[in-house]
PDB file of C-alpha atoms and ligand atoms in Angstrom:
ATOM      1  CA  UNK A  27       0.000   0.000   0.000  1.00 44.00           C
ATOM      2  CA  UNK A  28       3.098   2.253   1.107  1.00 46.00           C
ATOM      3  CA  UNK A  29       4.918   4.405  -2.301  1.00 46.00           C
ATOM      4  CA  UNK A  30       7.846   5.987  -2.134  1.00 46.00           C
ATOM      5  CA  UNK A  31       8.720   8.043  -5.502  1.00 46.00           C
ATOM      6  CA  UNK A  32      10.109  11.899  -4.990  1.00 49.00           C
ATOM      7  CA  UNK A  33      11.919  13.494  -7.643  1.00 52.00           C
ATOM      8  CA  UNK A  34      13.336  17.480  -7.350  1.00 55.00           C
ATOM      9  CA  UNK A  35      12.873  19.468  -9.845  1.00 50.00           C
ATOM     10  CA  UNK A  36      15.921  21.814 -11.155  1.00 49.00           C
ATOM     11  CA  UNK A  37      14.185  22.648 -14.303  1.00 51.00           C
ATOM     12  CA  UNK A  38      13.845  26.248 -15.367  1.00 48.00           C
ATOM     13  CA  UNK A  39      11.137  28.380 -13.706  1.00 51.00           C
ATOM     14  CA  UNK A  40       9.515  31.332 -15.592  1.00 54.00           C
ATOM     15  CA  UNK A  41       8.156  34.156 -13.887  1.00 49.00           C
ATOM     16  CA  UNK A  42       5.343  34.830 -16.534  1.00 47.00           C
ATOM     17  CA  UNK A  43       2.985  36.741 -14.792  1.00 48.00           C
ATOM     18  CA  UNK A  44       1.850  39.652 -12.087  1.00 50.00           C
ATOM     19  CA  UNK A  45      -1.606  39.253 -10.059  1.00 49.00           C
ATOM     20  CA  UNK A  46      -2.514  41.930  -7.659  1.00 55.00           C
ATOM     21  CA  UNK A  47       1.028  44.183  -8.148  1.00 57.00           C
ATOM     22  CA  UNK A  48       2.539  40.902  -6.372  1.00 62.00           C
ATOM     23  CA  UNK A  49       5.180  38.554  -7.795  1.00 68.00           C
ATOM     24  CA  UNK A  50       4.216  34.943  -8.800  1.00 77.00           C
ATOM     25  CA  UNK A  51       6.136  32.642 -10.546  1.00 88.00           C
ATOM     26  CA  UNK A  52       4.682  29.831 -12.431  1.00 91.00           C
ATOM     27  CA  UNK A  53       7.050  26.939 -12.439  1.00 93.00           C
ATOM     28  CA  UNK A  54       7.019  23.720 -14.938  1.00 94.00           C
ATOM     29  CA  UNK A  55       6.516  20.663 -12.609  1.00 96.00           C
ATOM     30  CA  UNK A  56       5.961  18.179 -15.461  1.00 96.00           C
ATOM     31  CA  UNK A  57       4.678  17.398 -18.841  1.00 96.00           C
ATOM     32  CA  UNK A  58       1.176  16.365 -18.603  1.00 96.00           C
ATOM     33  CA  UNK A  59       0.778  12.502 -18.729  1.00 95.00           C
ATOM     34  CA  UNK A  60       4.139  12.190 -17.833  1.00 96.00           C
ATOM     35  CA  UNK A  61       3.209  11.868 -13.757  1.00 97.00           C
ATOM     36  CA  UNK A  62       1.513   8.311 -12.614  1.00 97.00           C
ATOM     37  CA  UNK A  63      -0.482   7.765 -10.028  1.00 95.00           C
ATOM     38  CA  UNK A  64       1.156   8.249  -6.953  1.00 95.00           C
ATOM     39  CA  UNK A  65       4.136  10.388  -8.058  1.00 97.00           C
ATOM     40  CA  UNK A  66       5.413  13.274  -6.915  1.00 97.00           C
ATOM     41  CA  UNK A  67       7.853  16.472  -7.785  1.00 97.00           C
ATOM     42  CA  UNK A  68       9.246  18.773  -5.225  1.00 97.00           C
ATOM     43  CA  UNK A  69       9.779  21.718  -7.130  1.00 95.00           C
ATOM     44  CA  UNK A  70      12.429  24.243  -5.411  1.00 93.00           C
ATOM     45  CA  UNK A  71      12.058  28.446  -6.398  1.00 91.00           C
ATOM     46  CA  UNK A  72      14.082  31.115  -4.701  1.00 89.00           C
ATOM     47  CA  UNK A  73      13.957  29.067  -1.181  1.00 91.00           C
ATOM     48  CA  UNK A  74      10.704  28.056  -1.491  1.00 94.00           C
ATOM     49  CA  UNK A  75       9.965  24.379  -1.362  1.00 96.00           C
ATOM     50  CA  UNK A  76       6.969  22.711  -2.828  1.00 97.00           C
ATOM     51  CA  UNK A  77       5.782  19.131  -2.681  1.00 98.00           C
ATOM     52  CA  UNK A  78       3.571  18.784  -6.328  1.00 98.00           C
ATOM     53  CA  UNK A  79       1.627  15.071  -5.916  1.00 98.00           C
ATOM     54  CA  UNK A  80      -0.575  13.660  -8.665  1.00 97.00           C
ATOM     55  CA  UNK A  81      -2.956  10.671  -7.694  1.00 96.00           C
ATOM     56  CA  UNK A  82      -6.115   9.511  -9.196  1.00 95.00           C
ATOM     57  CA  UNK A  83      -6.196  12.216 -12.008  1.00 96.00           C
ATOM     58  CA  UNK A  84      -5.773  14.945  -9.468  1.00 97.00           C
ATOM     59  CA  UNK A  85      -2.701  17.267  -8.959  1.00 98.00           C
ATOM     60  CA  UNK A  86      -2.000  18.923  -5.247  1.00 98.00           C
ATOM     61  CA  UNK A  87       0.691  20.928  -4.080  1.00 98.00           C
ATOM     62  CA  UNK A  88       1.711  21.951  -0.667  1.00 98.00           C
ATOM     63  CA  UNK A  89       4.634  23.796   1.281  1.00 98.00           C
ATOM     64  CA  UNK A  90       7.489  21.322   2.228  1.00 98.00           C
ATOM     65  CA  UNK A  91       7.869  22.347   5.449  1.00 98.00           C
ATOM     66  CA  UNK A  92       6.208  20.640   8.059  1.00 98.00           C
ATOM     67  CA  UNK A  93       4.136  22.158  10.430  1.00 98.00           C
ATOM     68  CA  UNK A  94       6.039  19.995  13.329  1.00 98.00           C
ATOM     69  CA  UNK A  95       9.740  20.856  13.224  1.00 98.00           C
ATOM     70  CA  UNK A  96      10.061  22.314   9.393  1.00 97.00           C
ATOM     71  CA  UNK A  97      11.132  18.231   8.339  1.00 98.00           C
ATOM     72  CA  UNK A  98      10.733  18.112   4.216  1.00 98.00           C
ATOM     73  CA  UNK A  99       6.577  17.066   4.765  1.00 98.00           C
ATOM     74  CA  UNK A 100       5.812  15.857   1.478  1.00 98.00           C
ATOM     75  CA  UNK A 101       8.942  13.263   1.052  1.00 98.00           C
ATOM     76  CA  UNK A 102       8.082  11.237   2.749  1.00 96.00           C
ATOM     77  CA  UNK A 103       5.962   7.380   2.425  1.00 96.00           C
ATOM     78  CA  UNK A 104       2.103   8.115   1.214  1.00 97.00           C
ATOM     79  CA  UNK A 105       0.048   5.435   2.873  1.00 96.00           C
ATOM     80  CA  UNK A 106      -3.522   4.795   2.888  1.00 95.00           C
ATOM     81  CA  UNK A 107      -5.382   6.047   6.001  1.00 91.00           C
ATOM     82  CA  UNK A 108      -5.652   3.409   8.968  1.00 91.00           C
ATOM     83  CA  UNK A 109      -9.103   3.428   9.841  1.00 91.00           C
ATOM     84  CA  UNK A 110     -10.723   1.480  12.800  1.00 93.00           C
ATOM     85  CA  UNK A 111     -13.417  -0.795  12.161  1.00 95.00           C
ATOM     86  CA  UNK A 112     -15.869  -1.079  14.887  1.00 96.00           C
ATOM     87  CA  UNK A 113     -18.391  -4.200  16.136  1.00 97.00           C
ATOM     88  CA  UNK A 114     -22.213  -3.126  15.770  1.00 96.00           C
ATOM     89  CA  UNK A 115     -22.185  -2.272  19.999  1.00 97.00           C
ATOM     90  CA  UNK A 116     -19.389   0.220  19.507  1.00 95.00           C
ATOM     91  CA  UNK A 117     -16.626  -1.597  20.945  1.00 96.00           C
ATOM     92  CA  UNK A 118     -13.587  -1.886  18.627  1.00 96.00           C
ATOM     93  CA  UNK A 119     -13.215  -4.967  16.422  1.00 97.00           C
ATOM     94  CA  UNK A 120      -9.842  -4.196  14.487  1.00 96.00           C
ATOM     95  CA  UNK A 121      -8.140  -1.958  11.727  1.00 95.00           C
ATOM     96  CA  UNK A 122      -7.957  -1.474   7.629  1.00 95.00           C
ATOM     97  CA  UNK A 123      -6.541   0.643   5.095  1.00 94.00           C
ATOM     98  CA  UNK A 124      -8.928   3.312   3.588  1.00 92.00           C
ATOM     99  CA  UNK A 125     -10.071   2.512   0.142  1.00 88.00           C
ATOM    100  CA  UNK A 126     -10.626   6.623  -0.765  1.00 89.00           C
ATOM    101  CA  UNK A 127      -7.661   8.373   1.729  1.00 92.00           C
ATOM    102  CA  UNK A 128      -4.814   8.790   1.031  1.00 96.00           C
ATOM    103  CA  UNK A 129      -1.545  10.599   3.491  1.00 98.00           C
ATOM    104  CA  UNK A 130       2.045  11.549   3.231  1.00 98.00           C
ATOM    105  CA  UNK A 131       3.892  11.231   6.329  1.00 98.00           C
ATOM    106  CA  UNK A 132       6.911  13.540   7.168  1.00 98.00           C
ATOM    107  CA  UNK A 133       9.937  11.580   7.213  1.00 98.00           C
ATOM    108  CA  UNK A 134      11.532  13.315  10.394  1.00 98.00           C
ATOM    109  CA  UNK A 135       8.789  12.294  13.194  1.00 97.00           C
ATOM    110  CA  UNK A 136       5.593  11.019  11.192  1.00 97.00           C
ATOM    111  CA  UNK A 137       3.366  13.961  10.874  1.00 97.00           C
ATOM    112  CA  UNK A 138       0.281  12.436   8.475  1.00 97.00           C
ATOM    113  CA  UNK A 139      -1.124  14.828   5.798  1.00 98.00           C
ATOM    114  CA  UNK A 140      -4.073  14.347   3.941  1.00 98.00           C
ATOM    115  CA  UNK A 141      -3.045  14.218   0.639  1.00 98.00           C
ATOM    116  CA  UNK A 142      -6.286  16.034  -0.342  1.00 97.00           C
ATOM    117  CA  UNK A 143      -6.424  18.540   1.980  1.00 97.00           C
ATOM    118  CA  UNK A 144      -2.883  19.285   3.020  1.00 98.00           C
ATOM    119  CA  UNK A 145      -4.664  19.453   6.965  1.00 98.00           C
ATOM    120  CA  UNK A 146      -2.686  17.163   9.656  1.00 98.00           C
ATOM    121  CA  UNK A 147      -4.482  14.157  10.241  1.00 96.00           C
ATOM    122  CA  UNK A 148      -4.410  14.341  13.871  1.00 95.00           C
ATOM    123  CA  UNK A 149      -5.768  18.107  13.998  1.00 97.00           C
ATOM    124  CA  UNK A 150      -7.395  19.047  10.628  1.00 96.00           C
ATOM    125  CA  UNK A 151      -7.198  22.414  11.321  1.00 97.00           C
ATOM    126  CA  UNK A 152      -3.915  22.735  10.882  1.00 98.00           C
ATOM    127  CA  UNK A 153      -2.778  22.143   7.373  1.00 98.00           C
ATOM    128  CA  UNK A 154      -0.124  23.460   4.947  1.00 98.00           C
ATOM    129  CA  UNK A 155       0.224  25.794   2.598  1.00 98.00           C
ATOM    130  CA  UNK A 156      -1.531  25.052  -0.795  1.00 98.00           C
ATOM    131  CA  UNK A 157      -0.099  26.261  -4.129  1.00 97.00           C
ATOM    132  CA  UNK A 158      -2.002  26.174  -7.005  1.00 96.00           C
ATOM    133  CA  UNK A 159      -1.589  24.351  -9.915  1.00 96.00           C
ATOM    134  CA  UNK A 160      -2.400  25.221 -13.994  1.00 93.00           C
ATOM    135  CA  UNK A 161      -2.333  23.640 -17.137  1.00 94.00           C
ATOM    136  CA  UNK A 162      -0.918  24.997 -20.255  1.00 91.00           C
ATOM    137  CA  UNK A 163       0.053  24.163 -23.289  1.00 93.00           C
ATOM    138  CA  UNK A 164       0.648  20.506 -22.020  1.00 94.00           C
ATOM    139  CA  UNK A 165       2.662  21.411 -18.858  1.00 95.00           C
ATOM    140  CA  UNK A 166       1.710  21.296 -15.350  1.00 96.00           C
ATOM    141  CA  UNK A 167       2.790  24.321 -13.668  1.00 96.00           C
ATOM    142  CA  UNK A 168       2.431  25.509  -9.917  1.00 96.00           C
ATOM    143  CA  UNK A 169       2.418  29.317  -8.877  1.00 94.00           C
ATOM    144  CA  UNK A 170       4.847  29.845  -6.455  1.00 91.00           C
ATOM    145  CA  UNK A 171       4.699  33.329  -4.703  1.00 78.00           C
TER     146      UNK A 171
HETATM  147  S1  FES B   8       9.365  17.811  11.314  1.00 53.79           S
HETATM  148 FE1  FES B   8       7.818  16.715  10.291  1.00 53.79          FE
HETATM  149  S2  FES B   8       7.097  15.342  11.775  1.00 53.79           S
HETATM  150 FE2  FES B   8       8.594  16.473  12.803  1.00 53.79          FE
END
């Protein structure tokens, strides 16, 4: 259930456009299609870090610094939620993977991200910082600001 794939990115970036007088810069992450399920690219612009995943047709990217200790967040294992399956009078009965969620763990101390979200697992209101992602002309790009 457990994938490890991370590849940085030390492609060109492109700053190619200005939104509200501020600076963002729209960098290549990939060619489209070229990303399978499960992948990921952390993409690195001007000391900022980003953690680009694509899994089941979706793209998602998120600051790589954990909200824990500032550990590289989205390098580390994804893994399928670990639910707990209960007996019908509430007492507990054992454990599964999720079939629909999906989290990367931090490889310093284990923070779990949802992969969808970006919120901690143990306290969804925390969560990291989204970026978000376009496609043009055939290249997935993230805006980094
Ligand atoms: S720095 Fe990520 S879990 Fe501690």
């Amino acid at each position: 259930m457990a994938q490890q794939q991370s590849e940085r990115s030390f492609l060109p970036h492109f700053i190619i456009k200005q939104m509200d007088g501020a600076s963002m810069t729209e960098v290549f992450v990939a060619k489209e299609g070229e990303m399978a399920n499960g992948d990921r690219r952390i993409i690195s612009h001007e000391g900022v870090e980003v953690g680009v995943f694509f899994w089941e047709e979706k793209y998602y990217a998120y600051s790589n610094i954990c909200l824990h200790q500032g550990g590289p967040a989205c390098e580390g294992l994804l893994i399928h939620q670990v639910e707990d399956v209960l007996r019908p009078d509430r007492s507990f009965k054992q454990q599964k993977f999720s079939e629909t969620d999906i989290n990367f763990v931090c490889p310093w101390h284990g923070y779990e991200y949802d992969l969808k979200t970006g919120s901690v697992v143990a306290d969804p209101a925390r969560r990291l910082k989204p970026f978000p992602i376009h496609i043009r002309d055939g290249n997935v790009n993230v805006d980094i600001k």
